[in-house]
Short mmCIF file of C-alpha atoms in Angstrom, two decimals:
data_model
loop_
_atom_site.label_atom_id
_atom_site.label_comp_id
_atom_site.label_asym_id
_atom_site.label_seq_id
_atom_site.Cartn_x
_atom_site.Cartn_y
_atom_site.Cartn_z
CA MET A 238 -50.86 -221.42 6.41
CA LEU A 239 -54.12 -221.23 8.29
CA SER A 240 -53.94 -217.44 8.72
CA ARG A 241 -53.19 -216.90 5.06
CA PHE A 242 -56.00 -219.24 4.11
CA VAL A 243 -58.51 -217.33 6.26
CA LEU A 244 -57.25 -213.96 5.05
CA ALA A 245 -57.48 -215.01 1.39
CA ILE A 246 -61.05 -216.15 1.89
CA LEU A 247 -62.07 -212.90 3.47
CA LEU A 248 -60.50 -210.80 0.78
CA THR A 249 -61.82 -212.78 -2.18
CA LEU A 250 -65.20 -213.89 -3.39
CA VAL A 251 -65.78 -217.47 -2.54
CA GLY A 252 -68.28 -219.87 -4.10
CA LEU A 253 -70.58 -221.00 -1.27
CA VAL A 254 -73.74 -223.02 -0.81
CA PRO A 255 -76.78 -220.81 -0.24
CA ALA A 256 -78.69 -221.30 2.99
CA VAL A 257 -82.32 -222.36 2.84
CA ALA A 258 -84.77 -220.50 5.07
CA GLY A 259 -88.54 -220.45 5.51
CA ALA A 260 -90.80 -217.66 4.47
CA ASP A 261 -91.78 -216.57 8.01
CA ASP A 262 -91.10 -213.08 9.42
CA ILE A 263 -88.05 -214.11 11.47
CA ALA A 264 -86.52 -215.97 8.56
CA ALA A 265 -87.05 -212.92 6.39
CA THR A 266 -85.11 -210.76 8.82
CA ALA A 267 -82.51 -213.48 9.24
CA ARG A 268 -81.54 -213.10 5.56
CA GLY A 269 -80.15 -209.66 6.48
CA VAL A 270 -78.19 -210.96 9.54
CA VAL A 271 -74.45 -211.51 8.97
CA ARG A 272 -71.46 -212.91 10.70
CA VAL A 273 -68.75 -210.35 11.38
CA VAL A 274 -65.19 -211.72 11.45
CA THR A 275 -62.13 -209.66 12.33
CA ILE A 276 -58.53 -210.76 11.79
CA ALA A 277 -55.59 -208.60 12.86
CA MET A 278 -52.35 -209.25 10.93
CA VAL A 279 -48.92 -208.11 12.21
CA ASP A 280 -45.86 -209.10 10.20
CA ASN A 281 -47.96 -211.64 8.34
CA GLU A 282 -48.92 -213.25 11.60
CA VAL A 283 -52.36 -213.37 13.15
CA ALA A 284 -52.32 -210.99 16.12
CA GLY A 285 -55.99 -211.40 16.96
CA PHE A 286 -59.15 -213.06 15.80
CA GLY A 287 -62.75 -212.44 16.70
CA HIS A 288 -66.27 -212.81 15.43
CA GLY A 289 -69.71 -211.55 16.24
CA SER A 290 -73.00 -210.86 14.50
CA GLY A 291 -74.63 -207.91 12.76
CA PHE A 292 -77.64 -206.99 10.70
CA ALA A 293 -78.30 -204.77 7.67
CA VAL A 294 -80.04 -201.37 8.05
CA ALA A 295 -79.32 -200.60 4.40
CA PRO A 296 -78.25 -202.85 1.52
CA ASN A 297 -74.59 -202.00 2.16
CA ARG A 298 -74.60 -200.90 5.81
CA ILE A 299 -74.43 -203.25 8.85
CA VAL A 300 -74.95 -202.55 12.53
CA THR A 301 -72.93 -204.49 15.06
CA ASN A 302 -71.40 -203.92 18.54
CA ALA A 303 -68.42 -201.69 18.86
CA HIS A 304 -66.55 -204.38 20.80
CA VAL A 305 -66.97 -206.76 17.83
CA VAL A 306 -64.83 -204.53 15.64
CA GLU A 307 -62.59 -203.21 18.42
CA LEU A 308 -59.56 -204.79 16.69
CA ALA A 309 -60.16 -202.37 13.79
CA GLU A 310 -59.78 -199.50 16.20
CA ARG A 311 -56.65 -200.91 17.81
CA TYR A 312 -54.93 -201.95 14.55
CA PRO A 313 -56.53 -199.72 11.87
CA ASP A 314 -53.92 -200.61 9.21
CA ASN A 315 -53.71 -204.32 9.91
CA VAL A 316 -57.25 -205.51 10.49
CA VAL A 317 -59.45 -207.19 7.92
CA ILE A 318 -63.20 -207.06 8.64
CA GLY A 319 -65.03 -209.93 6.92
CA VAL A 320 -68.76 -209.93 6.48
CA VAL A 321 -70.41 -213.26 5.77
CA PRO A 322 -74.07 -213.12 4.77
CA SER A 323 -76.50 -215.85 5.88
CA GLU A 324 -77.15 -216.82 2.22
CA GLY A 325 -75.74 -216.28 -1.20
CA SER A 326 -72.43 -217.02 -2.85
CA LYS A 327 -70.10 -214.24 -1.72
CA SER A 328 -68.38 -212.97 1.40
CA TYR A 329 -67.32 -209.31 1.63
CA GLN A 330 -64.70 -207.09 3.15
CA GLY A 331 -66.11 -204.18 5.15
CA ARG A 332 -64.87 -201.03 6.82
CA VAL A 333 -66.08 -199.20 9.91
CA VAL A 334 -67.77 -195.89 9.07
CA ALA A 335 -69.20 -195.05 12.49
CA TYR A 336 -68.05 -196.11 15.98
CA ASP A 337 -69.55 -195.36 19.39
CA SER A 338 -67.80 -197.13 22.22
CA ARG A 339 -70.12 -195.62 24.84
CA ARG A 340 -73.23 -197.10 23.22
CA ASP A 341 -71.24 -200.18 22.11
CA LEU A 342 -72.45 -199.76 18.51
CA ALA A 343 -70.68 -199.61 15.20
CA LEU A 344 -71.66 -199.25 11.56
CA ILE A 345 -69.87 -201.21 8.86
CA GLU A 346 -70.03 -200.39 5.14
CA VAL A 347 -69.79 -203.17 2.54
CA SER A 348 -69.61 -201.52 -0.85
CA GLU A 349 -70.59 -204.58 -2.99
CA ALA A 350 -73.27 -206.11 -0.80
CA LYS A 351 -77.02 -205.95 -1.42
CA LEU A 352 -78.50 -207.23 1.77
CA PRO A 353 -82.19 -207.04 2.74
CA PRO A 354 -82.44 -204.35 5.47
CA ALA A 355 -84.26 -204.94 8.67
CA ALA A 356 -86.84 -202.51 10.01
CA LEU A 357 -86.77 -200.95 13.48
CA PHE A 358 -89.87 -201.14 15.63
CA THR A 359 -90.78 -197.79 17.17
CA GLY A 360 -93.77 -198.94 19.18
CA PRO A 361 -93.78 -199.88 22.85
CA VAL A 362 -92.03 -203.03 24.19
CA THR A 363 -93.51 -204.10 27.48
CA GLU A 364 -92.50 -206.72 30.00
CA GLY A 365 -93.63 -210.17 29.02
CA ASP A 366 -93.64 -209.48 25.28
CA GLN A 367 -92.15 -212.26 23.21
CA VAL A 368 -88.68 -211.54 21.79
CA ILE A 369 -86.37 -213.45 19.45
CA ALA A 370 -82.58 -213.24 19.22
CA LEU A 371 -80.69 -213.94 16.00
CA GLY A 372 -76.95 -214.37 15.68
CA TYR A 373 -73.99 -216.67 15.64
CA PRO A 374 -73.23 -217.86 19.20
CA GLY A 375 -69.63 -218.92 19.66
CA ASN A 376 -70.42 -222.03 21.71
CA VAL A 377 -72.39 -223.39 18.74
CA ASP A 378 -69.46 -222.61 16.43
CA LEU A 379 -67.03 -224.31 18.71
CA ALA A 380 -69.15 -227.43 18.83
CA THR A 381 -69.78 -227.64 15.07
CA ALA A 382 -66.93 -225.90 13.25
CA GLN A 383 -64.35 -228.27 11.74
CA SER A 384 -61.94 -225.56 10.48
CA ALA A 385 -61.56 -221.83 10.10
CA ALA A 386 -63.43 -222.07 6.82
CA ASP A 387 -66.58 -222.88 8.75
CA TYR A 388 -66.48 -219.38 10.16
CA ILE A 389 -67.01 -217.91 6.71
CA ARG A 390 -69.47 -220.44 5.36
CA PRO A 391 -72.98 -218.93 5.05
CA LEU A 392 -75.43 -220.40 7.52
CA SER A 393 -78.75 -219.09 8.77
CA PRO A 394 -78.29 -217.50 12.14
CA VAL A 395 -79.32 -219.33 15.30
CA ARG A 396 -82.62 -218.13 16.70
CA SER A 397 -83.65 -218.27 20.37
CA GLN A 398 -86.83 -217.16 21.99
CA GLY A 399 -87.65 -215.48 25.30
CA VAL A 400 -89.55 -212.58 26.82
CA ALA A 401 -88.74 -208.97 27.50
CA SER A 402 -87.98 -208.40 31.15
CA GLY A 403 -87.95 -204.61 31.21
CA ARG A 404 -85.61 -201.71 30.59
CA ARG A 405 -82.45 -201.18 32.58
CA ALA A 406 -79.39 -198.91 32.56
CA LEU A 407 -76.04 -200.47 31.85
CA THR A 408 -73.04 -198.18 32.21
CA GLY A 409 -75.40 -195.30 31.60
CA ILE A 410 -76.87 -196.76 28.39
CA GLU A 411 -80.48 -197.86 28.15
CA VAL A 412 -80.74 -201.62 27.51
CA LEU A 413 -83.50 -204.23 27.24
CA LEU A 414 -83.30 -207.12 29.63
CA HIS A 415 -84.58 -210.37 28.14
CA THR A 416 -84.55 -214.16 28.59
CA ALA A 417 -83.69 -215.24 24.99
CA SER A 418 -80.57 -217.45 25.05
CA ILE A 419 -77.51 -215.72 23.77
CA ALA A 420 -73.76 -216.37 24.01
CA ARG A 421 -70.52 -214.73 22.96
CA GLY A 422 -70.80 -214.42 19.21
CA ASN A 423 -74.37 -213.13 19.43
CA SER A 424 -72.90 -209.71 20.07
CA GLY A 425 -74.16 -207.25 17.49
CA GLY A 426 -77.06 -209.49 16.41
CA PRO A 427 -80.64 -208.21 16.53
CA LEU A 428 -83.27 -208.70 19.17
CA LEU A 429 -86.64 -208.89 17.40
CA ASP A 430 -90.35 -208.74 18.04
CA PRO A 431 -92.49 -211.60 16.70
CA CYS A 432 -92.93 -209.74 13.37
CA GLY A 433 -89.19 -209.59 12.76
CA ARG A 434 -88.72 -205.89 13.61
CA VAL A 435 -85.53 -204.89 15.51
CA ILE A 436 -86.11 -203.76 19.12
CA GLY A 437 -82.49 -203.94 20.24
CA VAL A 438 -78.90 -205.03 19.58
CA ASN A 439 -77.68 -207.93 21.72
CA SER A 440 -74.56 -206.84 23.53
CA ALA A 441 -73.96 -208.71 26.80
CA LEU A 442 -75.26 -211.33 29.21
CA THR A 443 -75.21 -211.86 32.88
CA ARG A 444 -72.88 -214.31 34.55
CA ALA A 445 -74.29 -217.67 35.60
CA ASP A 446 -72.43 -218.24 38.83
CA ASP A 447 -73.60 -221.01 41.14
CA GLY A 448 -76.31 -222.13 38.71
CA ASP A 449 -77.90 -218.72 38.32
CA SER A 450 -80.04 -218.19 35.31
CA THR A 451 -78.55 -215.96 32.62
CA PHE A 452 -80.22 -212.92 31.14
CA GLY A 453 -79.35 -211.06 27.98
CA PHE A 454 -78.82 -207.34 27.50
CA ALA A 455 -79.62 -205.63 24.23
CA ILE A 456 -78.79 -202.04 23.40
CA ALA A 457 -82.28 -200.42 23.41
CA ASP A 458 -84.03 -199.17 20.31
CA THR A 459 -83.79 -195.58 21.55
CA GLU A 460 -79.99 -195.83 21.70
CA LEU A 461 -79.79 -197.55 18.30
CA MET A 462 -81.91 -194.85 16.59
CA ALA A 463 -79.85 -192.09 18.23
CA PHE A 464 -76.65 -193.79 16.98
CA LEU A 465 -77.98 -194.09 13.40
CA ARG A 466 -79.14 -190.48 13.40
CA ALA A 467 -75.70 -189.34 14.57
CA ALA A 468 -74.14 -191.42 11.80
CA GLN A 469 -76.57 -189.84 9.31
CA GLN A 470 -77.66 -193.32 8.34
CA PRO A 471 -81.29 -193.55 7.09
CA TYR A 472 -83.21 -196.58 8.32
CA THR A 473 -86.70 -198.07 7.97
CA SER A 474 -88.99 -197.87 11.00
CA VAL A 475 -92.42 -199.33 11.65
CA GLY A 476 -94.66 -198.44 14.60
CA MET A 477 -97.69 -200.62 13.87
CA PRO A 478 -98.43 -203.40 16.39
CA CYS A 479 -97.53 -206.92 15.47
CA THR A 480 -100.43 -209.08 14.31
CA SER A 481 -100.38 -212.50 12.63
CA ILE A 482 -100.87 -212.63 8.89
CA GLU A 483 -103.56 -215.29 9.38
CA GLU A 484 -105.52 -212.91 11.62
CA ARG A 485 -105.04 -210.03 9.24
CA LEU A 486 -106.14 -212.00 6.15
CA ARG A 487 -109.17 -213.31 8.05
CA GLU A 488 -110.23 -209.86 9.21
CA ASP A 489 -109.48 -208.31 5.85
CA SER A 490 -111.75 -210.83 4.04
CA ALA A 491 -114.58 -209.49 6.14
CA ALA A 492 -113.39 -205.91 5.51
CA ASP A 493 -113.36 -206.61 1.79
CA ALA A 494 -116.95 -207.80 1.97
CA ARG A 495 -117.90 -204.71 3.96
CA ALA A 496 -116.16 -202.51 1.44
CA LEU A 497 -118.09 -204.11 -1.45
CA ALA A 498 -121.32 -203.78 0.53
CA ASP A 499 -120.56 -200.15 1.32
CA ALA A 500 -119.78 -199.48 -2.36
CA ALA A 501 -123.06 -201.11 -3.37
CA ALA A 502 -124.96 -199.07 -0.71
CA ALA A 503 -123.25 -195.89 -1.87
CA ARG A 504 -124.32 -196.63 -5.42
CA ARG A 505 -127.89 -197.31 -4.28
CA GLU A 506 -127.95 -194.06 -2.30
CA ALA A 507 -126.50 -192.20 -5.26
CA ALA A 508 -129.11 -193.78 -7.55
CA ASN A 509 -131.89 -192.88 -5.11
CA ALA A 510 -130.62 -189.30 -4.76
CA ALA A 511 -130.36 -189.11 -8.59
CA ALA A 512 -133.93 -190.45 -8.95
CA ILE A 513 -135.17 -187.84 -6.54
CA ARG A 514 -133.28 -185.12 -8.41
CA ARG A 515 -134.78 -186.48 -11.67
CA GLU A 516 -138.36 -186.39 -10.32
CA GLU A 517 -137.76 -182.89 -8.93
CA ALA A 518 -136.42 -181.81 -12.28
CA LEU A 519 -139.41 -183.44 -14.04
CA ASP A 520 -141.85 -181.62 -11.78
CA ALA A 521 -140.02 -178.33 -12.29
CA ALA A 522 -139.90 -178.89 -16.06
CA ARG A 523 -143.61 -179.75 -16.21
CA ALA A 524 -144.55 -176.65 -14.21
CA GLY A 525 -142.32 -174.47 -16.38
CA ALA A 526 -143.73 -175.97 -19.61
CA GLU A 527 -147.32 -175.48 -18.41
CA ARG A 528 -146.64 -171.86 -17.42
CA THR A 529 -145.07 -171.22 -20.85
CA ARG A 530 -148.01 -172.83 -22.67
CA GLU A 531 -150.56 -170.81 -20.64
CA ASN A 532 -148.66 -167.58 -21.23
CA VAL A 533 -148.47 -168.20 -25.00
CA MET A 534 -152.23 -168.99 -25.17
CA ALA A 535 -152.95 -165.86 -23.13
CA ILE A 536 -150.94 -163.82 -25.61
CA ALA A 537 -152.87 -165.38 -28.46
CA ALA A 538 -156.14 -164.55 -26.74
CA LEU A 539 -155.06 -160.98 -26.13
CA LEU A 540 -154.07 -160.60 -29.82
CA LEU A 541 -157.39 -162.04 -30.94
CA VAL A 542 -159.38 -159.75 -28.67
CA GLY A 543 -157.26 -156.79 -29.67
CA GLY A 544 -157.75 -157.63 -33.38
CA ALA A 545 -161.50 -157.93 -32.94
CA LEU A 546 -161.69 -154.60 -31.14
CA ALA A 547 -159.58 -153.01 -33.92
CA LEU A 548 -161.94 -154.32 -36.60
CA GLY A 549 -164.91 -153.03 -34.66
CA GLY A 550 -163.18 -149.65 -34.28
CA ALA A 551 -162.49 -149.57 -38.02
CA GLY A 552 -166.24 -150.04 -38.75
CA LEU A 553 -167.10 -147.24 -36.38
CA LEU A 554 -164.60 -144.90 -38.04
CA GLU A 555 -165.94 -145.82 -41.49
CA SER A 556 -169.48 -144.87 -40.37
CA ARG A 557 -168.18 -141.50 -39.26
CA GLY A 558 -166.56 -140.84 -42.59
CA GLN A 559 -162.96 -141.27 -41.35
CA ARG A 560 -162.09 -143.73 -44.08
CA ARG A 561 -158.27 -143.35 -43.95
CA ARG A 562 -158.15 -144.07 -40.21
CA ALA A 563 -160.64 -146.86 -40.63
CA ILE A 564 -158.44 -148.60 -43.18
CA TRP A 565 -155.31 -148.48 -40.95
CA THR A 566 -157.25 -149.59 -37.93
CA GLY A 567 -158.76 -152.48 -39.87
CA VAL A 568 -155.39 -153.55 -41.21
CA GLY A 569 -153.98 -153.49 -37.68
CA GLY A 570 -156.86 -155.54 -36.39
CA GLY A 571 -156.42 -158.07 -39.19
CA VAL A 572 -152.75 -158.39 -38.44
CA ALA A 573 -153.48 -158.96 -34.77
CA ILE A 574 -156.05 -161.69 -35.55
CA VAL A 575 -153.55 -163.43 -37.88
CA ALA A 576 -150.81 -163.18 -35.27
CA ALA A 577 -153.21 -164.63 -32.70
CA VAL A 578 -153.86 -167.60 -34.94
CA VAL A 579 -150.12 -168.09 -35.63
CA VAL A 580 -149.27 -167.86 -31.90
CA PHE A 581 -152.02 -170.32 -31.04
CA LEU A 582 -150.86 -172.80 -33.64
CA LEU A 583 -147.24 -172.52 -32.55
CA ARG A 584 -148.03 -172.85 -28.86
CA PRO A 585 -145.74 -175.25 -26.86
CA SER A 586 -146.81 -178.90 -26.84
CA GLY A 587 -146.14 -179.38 -23.16
CA GLU A 588 -143.38 -182.03 -23.71
CA ILE A 589 -140.33 -181.65 -21.50
CA THR A 590 -136.59 -182.39 -21.89
CA LEU A 591 -134.46 -183.11 -18.79
CA PRO A 592 -131.06 -181.52 -18.33
CA ARG A 593 -128.21 -183.89 -19.31
CA GLU A 594 -126.84 -184.20 -15.82
CA THR A 595 -130.16 -185.50 -14.48
CA ALA A 596 -131.21 -187.63 -17.43
CA ALA A 597 -129.29 -190.77 -16.48
CA LEU A 598 -128.81 -192.61 -13.21
CA PRO A 599 -125.26 -193.39 -11.94
CA SER A 600 -123.89 -196.91 -12.50
CA ALA A 601 -120.85 -198.91 -11.27
CA THR A 602 -117.46 -198.10 -12.74
CA PRO A 603 -116.99 -200.15 -15.89
CA PRO A 604 -114.22 -202.71 -15.37
CA GLY A 605 -112.07 -201.43 -18.22
CA LYS A 606 -112.56 -197.70 -17.65
CA ALA A 607 -109.60 -195.45 -17.12
CA LEU A 608 -109.67 -193.59 -13.76
CA GLY A 609 -106.51 -191.53 -14.24
CA PRO A 610 -103.97 -190.52 -11.58
CA MET A 611 -104.88 -191.46 -8.01
CA ILE A 612 -103.40 -190.93 -4.51
CA CYS A 613 -103.62 -194.03 -2.34
CA THR A 614 -103.49 -193.76 1.43
CA LEU A 615 -102.54 -196.69 3.65
CA GLN A 616 -105.31 -198.06 5.93
CA PRO A 617 -103.45 -199.17 9.06
CA ASP A 618 -106.38 -201.10 10.51
CA ARG A 619 -106.48 -203.36 7.50
CA SER A 620 -102.70 -203.70 6.92
CA ARG A 621 -99.88 -205.81 8.27
CA ILE A 622 -96.46 -204.27 7.84
CA THR A 623 -93.03 -205.60 8.92
CA ILE A 624 -90.55 -203.63 6.79
CA SER A 625 -92.46 -201.48 4.23
CA SER A 626 -93.01 -197.77 4.20
CA THR A 627 -96.45 -196.45 5.29
CA ALA A 628 -96.27 -193.39 3.02
CA GLU A 629 -98.88 -192.61 0.38
CA THR A 630 -98.45 -194.16 -2.98
CA ARG A 631 -99.72 -193.16 -6.41
CA ILE A 632 -101.16 -195.18 -9.29
CA ASP A 633 -102.31 -193.95 -12.68
CA TRP A 634 -105.10 -196.35 -13.68
CA GLY A 635 -105.56 -196.49 -17.41
CA ALA A 636 -108.01 -198.36 -19.62
CA ASN A 637 -108.15 -202.15 -19.63
CA GLY A 638 -105.85 -202.62 -16.62
CA CYS A 639 -102.87 -200.60 -17.82
CA ALA A 640 -101.26 -199.04 -14.67
CA ASP A 641 -98.88 -196.10 -14.92
CA GLY A 642 -98.66 -196.68 -18.68
CA THR A 643 -96.13 -199.47 -18.14
CA THR A 644 -97.64 -202.31 -16.09
CA GLN A 645 -100.38 -204.59 -17.41
CA PHE A 646 -102.78 -206.02 -14.83
CA LEU A 647 -104.88 -209.09 -15.47
CA GLU A 648 -108.64 -209.22 -14.77
CA GLY A 649 -109.79 -211.94 -12.42
CA GLU A 650 -111.50 -212.68 -9.07
CA GLY A 651 -113.51 -209.48 -9.20
CA ASN A 652 -110.51 -207.14 -9.54
CA TRP A 653 -107.27 -206.60 -11.46
CA GLN A 654 -104.10 -208.38 -10.41
CA ARG A 655 -100.40 -208.37 -11.23
CA ILE A 656 -97.44 -210.19 -9.67
CA LEU A 657 -94.46 -207.82 -9.52
CA VAL A 658 -90.92 -209.23 -9.42
CA PRO A 659 -88.21 -206.54 -8.95
CA ASP A 660 -84.72 -207.07 -10.34
CA GLU A 661 -82.84 -206.38 -7.08
CA GLU A 662 -85.18 -206.40 -4.06
CA PRO A 663 -85.79 -209.96 -2.63
CA THR A 664 -89.52 -209.39 -2.50
CA VAL A 665 -92.43 -210.53 -4.64
CA THR A 666 -95.52 -208.40 -4.55
CA VAL A 667 -99.02 -209.44 -5.65
CA ALA A 668 -100.81 -206.17 -6.45
CA ARG A 669 -104.60 -205.96 -6.72
CA PHE A 670 -106.76 -203.00 -7.73
CA ASP A 671 -110.56 -202.83 -7.49
CA PRO A 672 -112.02 -200.05 -9.62
CA VAL A 673 -115.39 -200.32 -7.84
CA THR A 674 -114.15 -199.71 -4.28
CA ARG A 675 -111.01 -197.81 -5.37
CA SER A 676 -108.94 -200.06 -3.15
CA TYR A 677 -105.31 -200.99 -3.94
CA THR A 678 -103.75 -203.95 -2.10
CA GLN A 679 -100.20 -205.28 -2.04
CA THR A 680 -99.50 -208.72 -0.51
CA ARG A 681 -95.70 -208.99 -0.21
CA TYR A 682 -93.57 -212.16 0.07
CA LEU A 683 -90.04 -211.82 1.55
CA LEU A 684 -88.26 -214.70 -0.07
CA PRO A 685 -84.83 -216.39 0.06
CA ALA A 686 -82.29 -215.57 -2.62
CA ALA A 687 -82.58 -219.03 -4.22
CA THR A 688 -86.36 -218.69 -4.59
CA MET A 689 -86.02 -215.18 -6.04
CA ASP A 690 -83.49 -216.45 -8.59
CA ALA A 691 -85.86 -219.27 -9.59
CA ILE A 692 -88.71 -216.80 -9.99
CA ARG A 693 -86.71 -214.40 -12.08
CA LYS A 694 -85.71 -217.20 -14.41
CA LEU A 695 -89.37 -217.77 -15.24
CA HIS A 696 -89.50 -214.65 -17.35
CA GLN A 697 -89.72 -215.54 -21.03
CA PRO A 698 -88.54 -213.34 -23.93
CA THR A 699 -92.11 -213.62 -25.36
CA THR A 700 -93.63 -212.16 -22.26
CA PRO A 701 -94.33 -208.41 -22.62
CA ARG A 702 -92.96 -206.00 -20.00
CA GLY A 703 -95.29 -203.11 -20.75
CA CYS A 704 -99.06 -202.83 -21.26
CA VAL A 705 -100.35 -205.19 -23.90
CA LYS A 706 -103.19 -205.12 -26.46
CA THR A 707 -103.11 -208.48 -28.25
CA ASP A 708 -104.66 -211.76 -27.04
CA THR A 709 -101.38 -213.59 -27.64
CA ALA A 710 -99.43 -211.20 -25.40
CA LEU A 711 -102.07 -211.51 -22.66
CA GLN A 712 -101.93 -215.31 -22.78
CA ASN A 713 -98.15 -215.21 -22.48
CA LEU A 714 -98.36 -212.92 -19.48
CA GLU A 715 -101.06 -215.09 -17.81
CA GLY A 716 -98.90 -218.16 -18.27
CA GLU A 717 -95.85 -216.55 -16.66
CA GLN A 718 -97.91 -215.16 -13.77
CA ALA A 719 -99.37 -218.60 -13.09
CA GLN A 720 -95.84 -220.11 -12.91
CA ILE A 721 -94.69 -217.41 -10.47
CA ARG A 722 -97.73 -217.95 -8.28
CA GLN A 723 -96.84 -221.60 -7.92
CA GLN A 724 -93.48 -220.64 -6.46
CA LEU A 725 -94.96 -218.44 -3.69
CA PRO A 726 -95.48 -219.69 -0.12
CA PRO A 727 -99.08 -220.22 1.12
CA LEU A 728 -99.02 -216.99 3.15
CA PRO A 729 -97.36 -213.57 2.56
CA ASN A 730 -95.33 -211.64 5.06
CA GLU A 731 -97.08 -208.34 4.59
CA LYS A 732 -100.40 -207.01 3.39
CA LEU A 733 -100.78 -203.30 2.59
CA VAL A 734 -104.28 -202.00 1.90
CA TYR A 735 -104.70 -198.53 0.38
CA SER A 736 -107.80 -196.42 -0.20
CA CYS A 737 -107.44 -194.40 -3.40
CA ARG A 738 -108.89 -191.06 -4.50
CA SER A 739 -108.56 -189.03 -7.64
CA ALA A 740 -105.45 -186.83 -7.75
CA ARG A 741 -107.14 -184.34 -10.08
#
């Protein structure tokens, strides 16, 4: 009866009580850690039972040790692999899609699961660095489990802390030696850095004969990445050093102040440069106007002198009896004198008009102005990343806080803000954009499933999903955003700061 009961639980979806976890980095990674249970059935009898740990590298793919799912290799047609998440209301049946006995690694696929993947740390791990192990040690289960059902009840994994003690070779495979406490059942669970990034897969421990201290062995990150590449399994990796979110927020406040000061200084420099260009343009325009006025007056003088000489010549020709020539010469002289008067009267006034591009000084970007498509590049020195991509992102900033034509930001605290709640990903993002400094910031909260469900239920039918234009719609959006903010922890897990430039 017991075997059929366990098998039925593993093959069906069971209503379970969700686990509650904090919003720290380790707890965020723990929500992607699972218990892996294997049951081998022969002639409706249990031929073998085992359990270990694993962690998600994709929403439906789990890494564990090969020896955890060895039964699936020995009894391929008679083994059920059960995957029990650390939170939620379902357990799943999985299947092995990649198996490497030499590296002691395996990849399990769970078609229906949507687990939060962990990120792999690609930076250096040195001796003495703090490490954390997550998993389901068997000695804890033996002490607390009341029945087989306890093995498929979601619980947050046990965490233990130690230090990295260097790299070693174990049966030709690179491993990390560490002092975090692990036991049988931790096999396949992750070894993490303080920011919750995976640096190894716990696999074995030393014997504690005659009171000797025990040490843990974790399959090294290099072996894990090689295994995933061979399995053609994409994964998230982060190489940035681990810093505390408190330190990052404190430093970034000063960086924000410097960015505003730099923007103000840049505007002042641009204004000074524009003023200099304006004065230079004024001087050039005055000189040009003066030259033009002098040239016109000189032409008028020449016409006047020429007309006078022509009239004098006409009188001389008349005295000599050359009347016809005298008339034409006199007419020409008169025309020249009239032209001289007209040119003099129409001479330039000396007033100047600046070119349009130098007529006005630059000013700060108006808050509601559209900036158009922009490419935003991550600033690593101002960011704290545990699982997110470091690739460039794009934002199309429209008028009055409308981003990408679909997302309405709200003005406040000197910038534009919007809390983004995705339908599937267990992450809430507070996005901020400053049109003055062209900086785009995302503070991300990695939250438990229960908190995410509560936040998603705050959406009201009257709250607009796209960009809004009416005061009523804005008030509805502001109310919903305020309710979501109240559900968020005091500190985020990540802060991504981007510097944006025009994509045109």
